[in-house]
Coordinates of C-alpha atoms and ligand atoms in Angstrom, one line a residue:
Chain K
M1 CA -0.2 3.8 18.5
Y2 CA -3.4 3.2 18.8
G3 CA -5.3 0.5 17.1
G4 CA -6.8 -1.4 19.7
G5 CA -10.0 -3.0 18.4
Y6 CA -8.9 -4.2 15.5
L7 CA -11.4 -5.0 12.8
F8 CA -10.8 -8.7 11.1
E9 CA -12.4 -9.5 8.1
K10 CA -14.7 -12.5 8.7
T11 CA -11.9 -15.5 8.4
S12 CA -13.6 -17.3 5.4
L13 CA -12.3 -21.0 6.0
D14 CA -12.3 -22.0 2.4
L15 CA -9.5 -20.4 2.2
L16 CA -8.1 -22.2 4.3
A17 CA -9.2 -25.4 2.4
D18 CA -7.7 -23.7 -0.5
E19 CA -3.5 -23.6 0.9
D20 CA -1.5 -26.6 0.2
Q21 CA -2.3 -28.7 4.3
E22 CA 1.6 -29.4 4.7
K23 CA 2.5 -26.2 4.2
L24 CA -0.2 -25.0 6.6
A25 CA 1.1 -27.8 9.3
E26 CA 4.2 -26.8 8.4
F27 CA 3.9 -22.2 9.4
E28 CA 1.5 -23.4 12.2
A29 CA 4.3 -26.1 13.8
R30 CA 6.4 -22.5 13.2
I31 CA 4.6 -20.7 14.9
D32 CA 3.5 -22.8 17.6
R33 CA 7.6 -22.8 18.1
G34 CA 8.1 -18.9 19.1
E35 CA 9.8 -19.0 15.2
K36 CA 9.0 -15.4 13.6
I37 CA 7.9 -15.5 9.5
E38 CA 8.9 -13.1 7.3
P39 CA 8.4 -10.9 4.0
H40 CA 9.4 -14.2 1.6
D41 CA 8.7 -17.2 3.8
W42 CA 5.6 -19.5 3.0
M43 CA 2.6 -18.2 4.8
P44 CA -1.4 -18.5 4.3
K45 CA -3.3 -16.5 2.0
L46 CA -6.0 -15.1 5.3
Y47 CA -2.2 -14.5 7.5
R48 CA -1.3 -12.3 4.3
R49 CA -5.0 -10.8 4.9
Q50 CA -5.4 -9.7 7.8
L51 CA -1.8 -9.3 8.6
I52 CA -1.9 -6.6 6.3
R53 CA -5.4 -5.1 7.3
M54 CA -3.5 -4.8 10.7
I55 CA -0.6 -3.0 10.0
E56 CA -2.6 -1.0 8.0
Q57 CA -4.8 0.0 10.2
H58 CA -2.7 0.4 12.5
A59 CA -0.5 2.8 10.0
H60 CA -3.4 4.8 9.6
S61 CA -4.0 5.3 13.5
E62 CA -0.7 6.8 14.0
I63 CA -1.2 9.5 10.8
I64 CA -4.8 9.9 11.8
G65 CA -4.2 10.6 15.4
A66 CA -1.4 12.9 15.1
L67 CA -4.1 15.6 14.2
P68 CA -6.6 16.3 17.0
E69 CA -2.7 16.7 19.4
G70 CA -1.3 18.4 15.6
T71 CA -4.0 20.7 16.5
W72 CA -2.9 22.0 19.6
I73 CA 0.6 22.1 18.4
T74 CA 0.5 25.7 18.2
R75 CA -1.5 26.4 21.3
A76 CA 0.6 24.5 24.0
P77 CA 1.4 26.8 26.9
G78 CA 4.7 27.4 27.1
F79 CA 7.5 26.2 26.0
K80 CA 8.0 22.5 27.8
R81 CA 4.6 21.6 26.5
K82 CA 5.4 22.8 23.1
L83 CA 8.7 20.5 22.6
G84 CA 7.4 17.8 24.4
L85 CA 4.2 17.5 22.1
M86 CA 6.0 18.7 18.6
A87 CA 8.5 15.6 19.2
K88 CA 5.6 13.2 20.6
V89 CA 3.4 14.3 17.3
Q90 CA 7.3 13.7 15.3
D91 CA 6.9 10.4 16.5
E92 CA 3.5 8.8 15.8
V93 CA 4.5 10.5 12.1
G94 CA 7.7 8.2 12.5
H95 CA 5.8 4.8 14.1
A96 CA 3.4 6.0 10.4
Q97 CA 6.1 5.2 8.8
L98 CA 7.9 2.4 9.7
L99 CA 4.1 0.7 10.2
Y100 CA 3.4 1.4 6.5
S101 CA 7.5 0.4 5.0
A102 CA 6.4 -3.1 7.7
A103 CA 2.6 -3.4 5.5
E104 CA 4.5 -3.2 2.7
T105 CA 7.0 -6.4 3.0
L106 CA 3.1 -8.4 2.6
G107 CA 2.7 -6.5 -0.7
K108 CA 0.6 -4.1 -0.8
S109 CA 2.0 -0.2 -1.2
R110 CA 2.2 2.5 1.2
E111 CA 0.3 4.7 -2.2
E112 CA -2.7 1.5 -2.0
M113 CA -2.9 1.5 2.3
I114 CA -3.4 5.4 1.9
D115 CA -6.1 5.5 -1.6
D116 CA -8.3 2.8 0.5
L117 CA -7.5 5.0 3.6
L118 CA -8.5 8.0 1.8
S119 CA -12.1 6.3 0.2
G120 CA -12.7 4.4 3.9
R121 CA -12.2 0.7 2.8
S122 CA -9.6 0.3 5.3
K123 CA -10.1 2.1 8.4
Y124 CA -8.5 3.6 11.5
S125 CA -9.1 3.7 15.4
N126 CA -12.4 5.5 16.3
I127 CA -11.3 6.7 19.2
F128 CA -10.3 9.6 16.7
N129 CA -13.4 10.4 15.3
Y130 CA -14.0 12.4 18.8
P131 CA -13.1 16.0 18.6
A132 CA -9.4 17.5 21.3
Y133 CA -11.9 20.8 22.5
T134 CA -9.4 21.4 25.1
W135 CA -5.9 21.1 25.5
A136 CA -7.2 19.1 28.7
D137 CA -8.4 17.1 25.8
S138 CA -5.0 16.7 24.4
C139 CA -3.3 16.0 27.5
F140 CA -6.0 13.0 27.9
I141 CA -5.2 11.4 24.4
S142 CA -1.1 12.0 25.2
W143 CA -1.9 10.0 28.5
L144 CA -4.4 7.9 28.4
V145 CA -5.0 6.9 25.0
D146 CA -1.3 6.2 24.3
A147 CA -1.6 4.2 27.3
G148 CA -4.2 2.0 25.4
A149 CA -2.1 2.0 22.8
I150 CA 1.0 -0.1 24.5
V151 CA -0.9 -2.1 26.4
N152 CA -2.0 -3.5 23.0
Q153 CA 1.8 -2.4 21.3
V154 CA 3.6 -4.4 24.3
A155 CA 1.4 -7.7 23.5
N156 CA 1.5 -7.3 19.5
S157 CA 5.1 -6.9 19.5
K158 CA 5.3 -11.3 20.5
G159 CA 3.4 -11.2 17.6
S160 CA 4.0 -13.4 14.9
Y161 CA 5.4 -11.2 11.9
G162 CA 8.8 -10.2 12.3
P163 CA 8.5 -6.9 10.7
Y164 CA 5.4 -5.9 11.8
C165 CA 7.2 -6.9 15.9
R166 CA 10.5 -5.6 15.2
A167 CA 8.4 -2.2 14.5
L168 CA 6.6 -3.1 17.5
E169 CA 9.4 -2.5 19.8
R170 CA 11.3 0.3 18.7
I171 CA 7.8 2.0 18.8
C172 CA 6.7 1.1 22.5
I173 CA 10.4 2.3 23.5
E174 CA 9.0 6.2 21.9
E175 CA 5.3 5.5 24.1
A176 CA 7.1 5.1 27.7
F177 CA 8.2 8.8 26.6
H178 CA 4.6 9.3 25.4
L179 CA 3.2 8.5 28.6
K180 CA 6.0 10.6 30.7
F181 CA 4.8 13.7 28.6
G182 CA 0.9 12.6 29.1
H183 CA 0.9 11.7 32.2
H184 CA 2.9 15.2 33.1
A185 CA 0.9 17.5 31.4
V186 CA -3.0 15.6 33.0
T187 CA -1.2 15.8 37.1
W188 CA -0.1 19.3 35.8
L189 CA -4.4 20.5 35.8
A190 CA -5.6 17.7 37.6
T191 CA -3.5 19.4 40.5
G192 CA -3.8 22.7 38.9
T193 CA -6.1 26.3 39.6
P194 CA -9.9 25.1 39.6
K195 CA -10.2 26.3 35.9
Q196 CA -7.8 23.7 34.8
K197 CA -8.8 21.1 37.3
K198 CA -13.1 21.3 35.8
M199 CA -10.8 21.3 32.2
M200 CA -9.1 18.3 32.7
Q201 CA -12.5 16.4 34.6
E202 CA -14.7 17.5 31.9
A203 CA -11.9 16.2 29.3
L204 CA -12.1 12.6 31.4
N205 CA -15.8 13.0 31.1
R206 CA -15.7 12.9 27.2
W207 CA -13.3 10.6 26.5
W208 CA -14.3 8.2 29.4
Y209 CA -16.2 5.7 27.4
P210 CA -15.1 6.8 23.3
M211 CA -11.6 5.2 26.2
L212 CA -13.4 1.9 27.1
Q213 CA -14.5 2.0 23.3
F214 CA -10.8 1.5 22.2
F215 CA -10.3 -1.4 22.8
G216 CA -13.2 -3.3 20.6
P217 CA -16.3 -4.9 21.4
P218 CA -16.4 -7.0 24.2
D219 CA -15.3 -10.7 23.6
K220 CA -18.6 -12.9 23.8
E221 CA -19.6 -10.1 20.7
S222 CA -16.3 -9.7 18.8
A223 CA -16.7 -11.7 15.5
H224 CA -12.8 -12.4 16.2
S225 CA -11.7 -16.0 15.3
E226 CA -9.8 -18.8 16.9
V227 CA -7.1 -18.8 14.4
L228 CA -6.3 -15.4 14.1
M229 CA -4.9 -16.0 17.9
R230 CA -3.2 -19.5 17.1
W231 CA -1.6 -17.5 14.4
K232 CA -0.6 -15.4 16.7
V233 CA -1.9 -12.2 13.9
K234 CA -3.7 -11.2 17.8
I235 CA -2.3 -11.8 21.0
L236 CA -4.5 -10.5 24.0
S237 CA -8.7 -10.7 23.2
N238 CA -10.5 -7.1 23.5
D239 CA -11.4 -8.1 27.2
E240 CA -8.1 -8.6 28.3
T241 CA -6.1 -5.0 26.5
R242 CA -9.3 -3.3 28.3
Q243 CA -9.1 -5.1 32.1
Q244 CA -5.1 -4.4 31.6
W245 CA -5.8 -0.7 30.5
L246 CA -7.9 -0.3 33.8
D247 CA -6.4 -2.2 35.6
M248 CA -3.2 0.2 35.1
Y249 CA -4.8 3.5 34.5
V250 CA -7.9 3.7 37.1
P251 CA -6.2 4.0 40.7
K252 CA -3.6 6.4 39.1
I253 CA -6.4 8.3 37.5
W254 CA -8.7 8.2 41.0
E255 CA -5.2 9.3 42.4
L256 CA -5.1 12.7 40.8
G257 CA -8.6 13.8 42.4
L258 CA -10.6 13.2 39.2
T259 CA -14.0 11.5 38.8
I260 CA -14.7 8.6 36.9
P261 CA -17.8 9.0 35.0
D262 CA -19.5 5.7 35.6
D263 CA -21.2 4.6 39.0
K264 CA -20.8 0.9 38.5
L265 CA -17.1 1.0 38.2
K266 CA -15.5 -1.4 41.0
K267 CA -12.7 -4.1 40.8
N268 CA -13.9 -7.4 41.7
E269 CA -12.1 -8.9 44.4
E270 CA -13.1 -11.6 43.5
T271 CA -12.5 -12.3 39.6
G272 CA -10.1 -9.5 40.0
K273 CA -11.4 -8.2 37.1
W274 CA -13.1 -4.3 36.6
E275 CA -17.2 -4.0 36.7
Y276 CA -17.8 -1.1 33.9
T277 CA -21.2 0.4 32.5
E278 CA -20.4 -1.4 29.1
P279 CA -20.0 2.4 27.0
D280 CA -22.9 2.3 24.1
W281 CA -21.7 -0.3 21.2
D282 CA -24.6 1.0 18.8
E283 CA -22.2 4.2 18.9
F284 CA -19.6 3.1 18.0
V285 CA -20.5 0.8 14.9
K286 CA -22.2 3.8 13.4
V287 CA -19.2 6.8 14.0
I288 CA -16.7 3.2 12.7
N289 CA -18.9 3.0 9.8
G290 CA -18.3 6.7 9.6
D291 CA -21.6 8.7 11.3
G292 CA -19.3 10.1 14.2
P293 CA -18.3 14.0 15.4
C294 CA -15.4 13.7 13.2
N295 CA -14.9 10.9 10.4
K296 CA -15.5 13.9 8.0
E297 CA -13.7 16.3 8.9
R298 CA -10.2 13.6 9.3
L299 CA -10.7 12.9 5.9
A300 CA -11.3 15.9 4.5
V301 CA -7.9 16.8 6.4
R302 CA -5.7 14.0 5.6
K303 CA -7.3 14.4 1.3
T304 CA -6.9 18.5 1.3
A305 CA -2.8 17.6 2.0
E306 CA -2.5 14.6 -0.2
K307 CA -3.9 16.9 -2.6
R308 CA -2.0 19.8 -1.6
G309 CA 1.2 17.7 -1.5
E310 CA 0.7 15.5 -5.2
W311 CA 2.4 18.2 -7.6
V312 CA 5.6 18.1 -4.8
R313 CA 5.5 13.9 -5.3
K314 CA 5.2 14.1 -9.2
A315 CA 8.1 17.3 -9.4
I316 CA 10.8 14.4 -7.5
L317 CA 9.2 11.9 -9.6
A318 CA 10.4 13.9 -12.7
T319 CA 13.9 14.7 -11.1
S320 CA 14.8 11.0 -10.8
P321 CA 11.9 8.7 -12.2
S322 CA 14.0 5.6 -11.1
K323 CA 14.0 6.7 -7.9
E324 CA 10.8 5.4 -6.1
Y325 CA 10.1 7.8 -3.0
V326 CA 9.4 4.7 -0.6
T327 CA 11.9 2.6 1.1
P328 CA 10.5 -0.1 3.2
L329 CA 12.6 0.3 6.8
A330 CA 11.1 -3.1 8.2
Chain A
M1 CA 29.6 45.9 26.6
N2 CA 27.2 47.4 25.0
I3 CA 23.8 45.3 27.1
D4 CA 21.6 47.5 25.1
A5 CA 22.7 46.3 21.9
I6 CA 23.3 42.8 23.2
K7 CA 20.2 42.5 23.7
D8 CA 18.8 43.7 20.1
L9 CA 20.6 41.2 19.2
A10 CA 19.5 38.4 20.6
Y11 CA 14.9 39.2 20.6
K12 CA 15.8 39.7 16.8
M13 CA 17.4 36.0 17.6
A14 CA 14.9 34.5 20.1
D15 CA 11.8 36.0 17.9
D16 CA 12.6 35.4 14.9
Q17 CA 13.6 31.3 16.0
L18 CA 10.4 31.2 17.6
I19 CA 8.5 32.1 15.3
I20 CA 9.8 30.2 12.3
G21 CA 9.3 27.0 14.2
H22 CA 6.0 27.7 14.4
R23 CA 5.2 28.0 11.4
H24 CA 7.6 24.7 10.8
S25 CA 5.4 23.0 13.6
E26 CA 2.1 24.4 11.2
W27 CA 3.2 21.4 9.1
I28 CA 3.5 18.9 11.1
G29 CA 0.4 16.3 10.5
L30 CA 0.2 17.9 6.4
G31 CA 3.1 17.3 4.9
P32 CA 3.3 17.3 1.5
L33 CA 5.0 13.1 2.3
L34 CA 5.4 11.6 5.6
E35 CA 9.1 12.3 6.0
E36 CA 8.1 15.9 5.5
D37 CA 6.2 16.0 8.2
I38 CA 8.6 14.9 10.8
A39 CA 11.4 16.7 8.8
F40 CA 9.7 19.8 9.4
A41 CA 8.7 18.9 13.0
S42 CA 12.2 18.5 13.4
K43 CA 13.6 20.8 12.3
A44 CA 10.6 23.4 14.5
Q45 CA 11.9 21.4 17.4
D46 CA 15.2 22.7 17.0
K47 CA 14.6 26.2 16.4
V48 CA 12.7 26.1 19.0
G49 CA 14.7 25.3 21.2
Q50 CA 17.6 27.6 20.0
S51 CA 15.2 29.9 20.7
L52 CA 14.5 29.1 24.4
A53 CA 17.8 29.7 24.8
F54 CA 18.0 33.2 23.8
Y55 CA 15.5 33.7 25.8
K56 CA 17.6 32.3 29.1
L57 CA 20.2 34.7 28.0
L58 CA 18.0 37.7 28.1
E59 CA 16.7 36.1 31.6
A60 CA 20.3 36.3 32.6
L61 CA 20.5 39.9 31.1
G62 CA 17.8 41.0 33.5
G63 CA 14.3 40.3 31.3
Q64 CA 11.5 37.9 32.6
D65 CA 11.4 34.8 32.0
P66 CA 10.8 32.7 28.8
D67 CA 7.4 31.8 28.7
T68 CA 6.6 35.1 29.8
L69 CA 8.9 36.8 27.5
A70 CA 7.6 34.0 24.5
F71 CA 4.0 34.4 25.2
G72 CA 3.4 37.8 26.6
R73 CA 4.2 40.5 24.2
T74 CA 2.4 41.9 21.4
A75 CA 3.4 42.0 17.7
A76 CA 5.0 45.6 18.1
G77 CA 7.2 44.0 20.9
F78 CA 8.3 41.2 18.4
H79 CA 11.7 42.0 16.6
N80 CA 11.8 38.9 14.2
A81 CA 11.6 39.7 10.2
I82 CA 9.0 39.9 8.6
F83 CA 9.9 37.4 6.2
A84 CA 9.7 34.2 9.4
E85 CA 5.8 35.3 10.0
L86 CA 4.7 35.2 6.6
P87 CA 1.9 31.7 6.4
N88 CA 3.1 28.7 5.5
G89 CA 1.4 29.1 2.2
E90 CA 2.3 26.1 0.2
F91 CA 4.9 23.6 -0.3
D92 CA 7.3 25.5 -3.0
F93 CA 6.9 28.8 -1.0
S94 CA 8.0 27.1 3.2
I95 CA 11.0 25.5 1.0
I96 CA 12.2 29.3 -0.6
R97 CA 11.7 30.4 2.8
H98 CA 13.6 27.7 4.6
F99 CA 16.5 27.9 1.9
L100 CA 16.6 31.7 2.5
F101 CA 16.3 32.2 5.9
D102 CA 18.1 29.5 7.5
T103 CA 20.9 30.7 4.7
A104 CA 21.0 33.6 7.0
E105 CA 20.3 31.9 10.2
F106 CA 23.2 28.7 9.7
I107 CA 25.7 32.0 9.1
R108 CA 24.6 34.9 11.4
F109 CA 25.5 31.6 14.0
E110 CA 28.4 31.0 12.7
M111 CA 29.6 35.1 13.1
L112 CA 27.6 34.5 16.6
A113 CA 30.6 31.5 16.9
A114 CA 33.5 34.4 17.1
S115 CA 31.7 36.5 19.3
A116 CA 33.6 38.1 21.7
Y117 CA 30.4 38.3 24.1
Q118 CA 30.8 35.0 25.4
G119 CA 26.6 33.9 25.5
F120 CA 26.4 34.8 22.1
S121 CA 29.8 32.5 21.6
N122 CA 28.8 29.8 23.2
L123 CA 25.7 29.4 21.6
G124 CA 26.7 29.9 17.9
K125 CA 29.5 27.1 18.4
K126 CA 26.3 25.6 19.6
F127 CA 23.5 26.0 17.1
K128 CA 25.3 26.0 14.0
G129 CA 26.1 22.3 13.9
E130 CA 22.3 22.1 14.1
V131 CA 20.9 25.3 11.7
Q132 CA 23.5 23.3 9.1
Y133 CA 21.7 19.8 8.8
H134 CA 19.1 22.6 8.0
I135 CA 20.6 24.3 5.6
L136 CA 21.3 20.7 3.7
H137 CA 17.7 19.4 4.1
A138 CA 16.8 23.2 2.3
N139 CA 18.8 22.9 -0.4
E140 CA 18.2 19.2 -1.0
W141 CA 14.4 20.1 -1.6
L142 CA 15.8 23.5 -3.7
Q143 CA 18.2 21.6 -5.5
Q144 CA 15.4 18.4 -6.7
L145 CA 11.9 21.1 -7.3
G146 CA 14.6 24.0 -9.0
N147 CA 15.7 21.1 -11.3
S148 CA 12.2 19.5 -11.8
D149 CA 10.1 19.4 -14.7
D150 CA 9.2 23.2 -16.1
K151 CA 6.2 23.6 -14.7
T152 CA 8.4 22.7 -10.9
I153 CA 10.6 25.1 -11.8
A154 CA 8.8 28.3 -12.7
R155 CA 6.8 27.6 -9.8
M156 CA 9.7 28.0 -7.6
Q157 CA 11.4 30.8 -9.5
N158 CA 8.1 32.9 -8.7
T159 CA 7.7 31.7 -5.6
L160 CA 11.4 32.8 -5.8
D161 CA 10.7 36.0 -7.3
Y162 CA 7.6 37.4 -4.6
A163 CA 10.3 36.0 -1.7
L164 CA 13.5 37.9 -1.8
P165 CA 11.7 41.2 -0.5
Y166 CA 10.9 39.4 2.5
A167 CA 14.4 37.9 2.5
L168 CA 16.2 41.4 2.4
G169 CA 14.1 42.5 5.0
V170 CA 15.5 40.0 7.6
F171 CA 18.9 41.8 7.0
E172 CA 17.7 45.2 8.4
P173 CA 19.8 47.2 10.1
S174 CA 19.6 48.1 13.9
K175 CA 20.6 51.0 15.4
W176 CA 23.2 49.1 17.3
E177 CA 25.1 48.1 14.2
E178 CA 28.7 50.5 14.7
A179 CA 28.2 49.5 18.4
L180 CA 28.2 45.3 18.0
L181 CA 31.3 45.8 15.6
A182 CA 33.0 47.9 17.2
E183 CA 33.2 45.4 21.1
G184 CA 33.4 42.7 18.5
I185 CA 30.2 41.1 19.5
F186 CA 28.4 41.2 15.8
A187 CA 29.8 41.9 12.3
G188 CA 27.1 43.7 11.1
E189 CA 24.4 42.7 8.7
R190 CA 25.8 44.3 5.8
E191 CA 28.4 41.5 6.1
L192 CA 25.6 38.7 7.2
Q193 CA 23.8 40.3 3.7
A194 CA 26.6 40.0 1.5
R195 CA 28.2 37.2 2.8
W196 CA 24.4 35.2 2.1
E197 CA 23.8 36.6 -1.1
E198 CA 27.6 34.6 -2.3
R199 CA 25.9 31.2 -0.1
V200 CA 21.9 31.9 -2.5
H201 CA 24.0 32.7 -5.9
A202 CA 26.2 29.4 -5.8
A203 CA 23.2 27.2 -4.0
L204 CA 20.9 28.6 -7.3
K205 CA 23.1 28.4 -9.8
Q206 CA 22.9 24.6 -9.3
T207 CA 19.5 24.5 -10.8
G208 CA 17.4 26.1 -12.9
L209 CA 16.1 29.1 -11.1
T210 CA 17.9 32.7 -11.8
L211 CA 19.0 35.0 -8.9
P212 CA 17.5 38.3 -10.3
S213 CA 20.2 41.2 -9.6
L214 CA 19.9 42.3 -6.0
T215 CA 19.7 45.8 -6.0
T216 CA 16.1 46.4 -7.8
V217 CA 14.7 44.2 -5.2
E218 CA 13.7 46.5 -2.7
P219 CA 13.7 44.9 1.1
V220 CA 10.6 44.6 3.1
Y221 CA 11.4 46.2 6.8
G222 CA 10.5 46.8 9.6
G223 CA 10.1 43.8 11.6
R224 CA 13.0 44.7 13.3
Y225 CA 11.2 47.3 15.2
G226 CA 8.1 45.6 15.6
Q227 CA 6.2 46.7 12.4
H228 CA 4.5 43.8 11.5
S229 CA 2.6 42.4 8.7
E230 CA -1.1 41.5 9.6
H231 CA -0.3 37.9 10.1
L232 CA 1.8 38.4 13.6
Q233 CA -0.6 39.2 15.8
P234 CA -2.6 36.4 15.4
L235 CA 0.0 33.8 15.0
L236 CA 1.4 35.4 18.9
D237 CA -3.2 35.2 20.2
E238 CA -3.2 30.6 19.3
M239 CA 0.4 30.0 20.8
G240 CA -1.2 32.3 23.7
E241 CA -4.7 31.0 23.7
V242 CA -3.6 28.0 26.3
I243 CA -1.0 29.7 28.1
N244 CA -2.9 33.9 28.6
S245 CA -6.8 31.7 29.7
E246 CA -5.0 31.2 33.4
P247 CA -2.6 34.2 34.3
G248 CA 0.0 32.2 36.8
A249 CA -1.6 29.3 36.0
E250 CA 1.2 26.1 35.6
W251 CA 1.0 23.6 33.2
Ligands
LIG1 FE1 2.2 5.6 18.3
LIG2 FE1 -0.1 7.7 20.3
LIG3 FE1 2.5 7.6 21.6

């Protein structure tokens, strides 16, 4: 996964006022007790909507995220990396499959979700709108973007919706392997020849600020509502996940002799928090709304893949019209 | 045993698996269904892993290390069948190739499992199970698309007819056929082709597709002797782009 900094709809309190208040209270009590909500359980409309939105964004992030790394599979240097990267990207597509089926349990089909992705109605992690110019970029993604994703996923696996939590638990096991693969690949570059080191440093320079943005806007600006936290849809705030990631990975990046392109970056020993130069949040908004370096390309690739595969999907339905080719897994 | 004959066959196997594995990997992220991205990714790993095992065998026979063998040769040094290097095209071609090619590979592994050369018999036994799983996948798609509506069947038939000359090129005889046979190393391309025809015929009979008389099909030869189509060198350039950008470096 990916999928930090989910974009939630503004919560409309009208929607809540509509709900059966008794059921709503029981629902909240269940969540307080740490129970999981299952597909056929009663849930508020707003909960369903926000969950679909979140799981769908996560699933889209997996398949779109497979693209920048995927283009490096055919160029991966040597057997070990080639096999490792193929396995990793395969996992990511598998994550998408799991997540789409988790979202389907809430009543939206995979086709509808993919249509919304292609039309731009639903989003995916903003970081994949940046290009992977070199092998080192793909190594950065494998290690550090995945690391950011893991911070999110581990938190979200403690959420309230059963199918999503179970999907995340499976995903987290695979992510541990991605982290190892990515760390290994970055280490070899960072401790390699001068040319390799330069390649890795340049990738780090390119990805640093998109990486900080990965976790979403600062808490003081992000409109995530208290109700999403109360319902355990969102577990950690954007700043909390960003801090966790900084705390775990900045020392590891420094350890490799790489330079993080921010003079102000340091841990405030008193507060225990990392201080850093804020990324350009206006750019973040611009990119999310479609105006980034790779938005068009990413969607164009997906659209072409969908179009090229259309005859295949139709042909299967002609063979077995009664059989849906999508089987929910969660 | 005739080491030159063994090496020649090992190169064929290694290069076939590497190149077809590379092609399979190109579907990752772009397949008609997520399930197919995953299936092709998994098969690509099997194929590349199999090629690695054969390169290791070649290394043990006095060759260079697997990375140098795989990423360091130009097209003229490759022994794969031309069929393997053709671009993926659309899903119909990929499936037809997958079916025709892997059926041949499966039989080849089976034959190798019975080899008098232990290096081959080990690998044959080790990998034929993996390839069996691949042909199950290929056959499932062949049955689905080959029994679909008329338009799809016509499309598949067209592709089958286009692919057959290349498929027969897989069985291009080497200059070591007699030596391999005499020493019990490998029962030969002719035997392989005969068994392949039987299996292909049987699988196609359960679909709306027809297998033309193969005696009228002119095989596309050359790959086994380093004479390739225009598609192989660009594939190799891409594959070696990073590793060859800094010779001697570790990645
Ligand atoms: Fe993932
Ligand atoms: Fe990832
Ligand atoms: Fe991952």
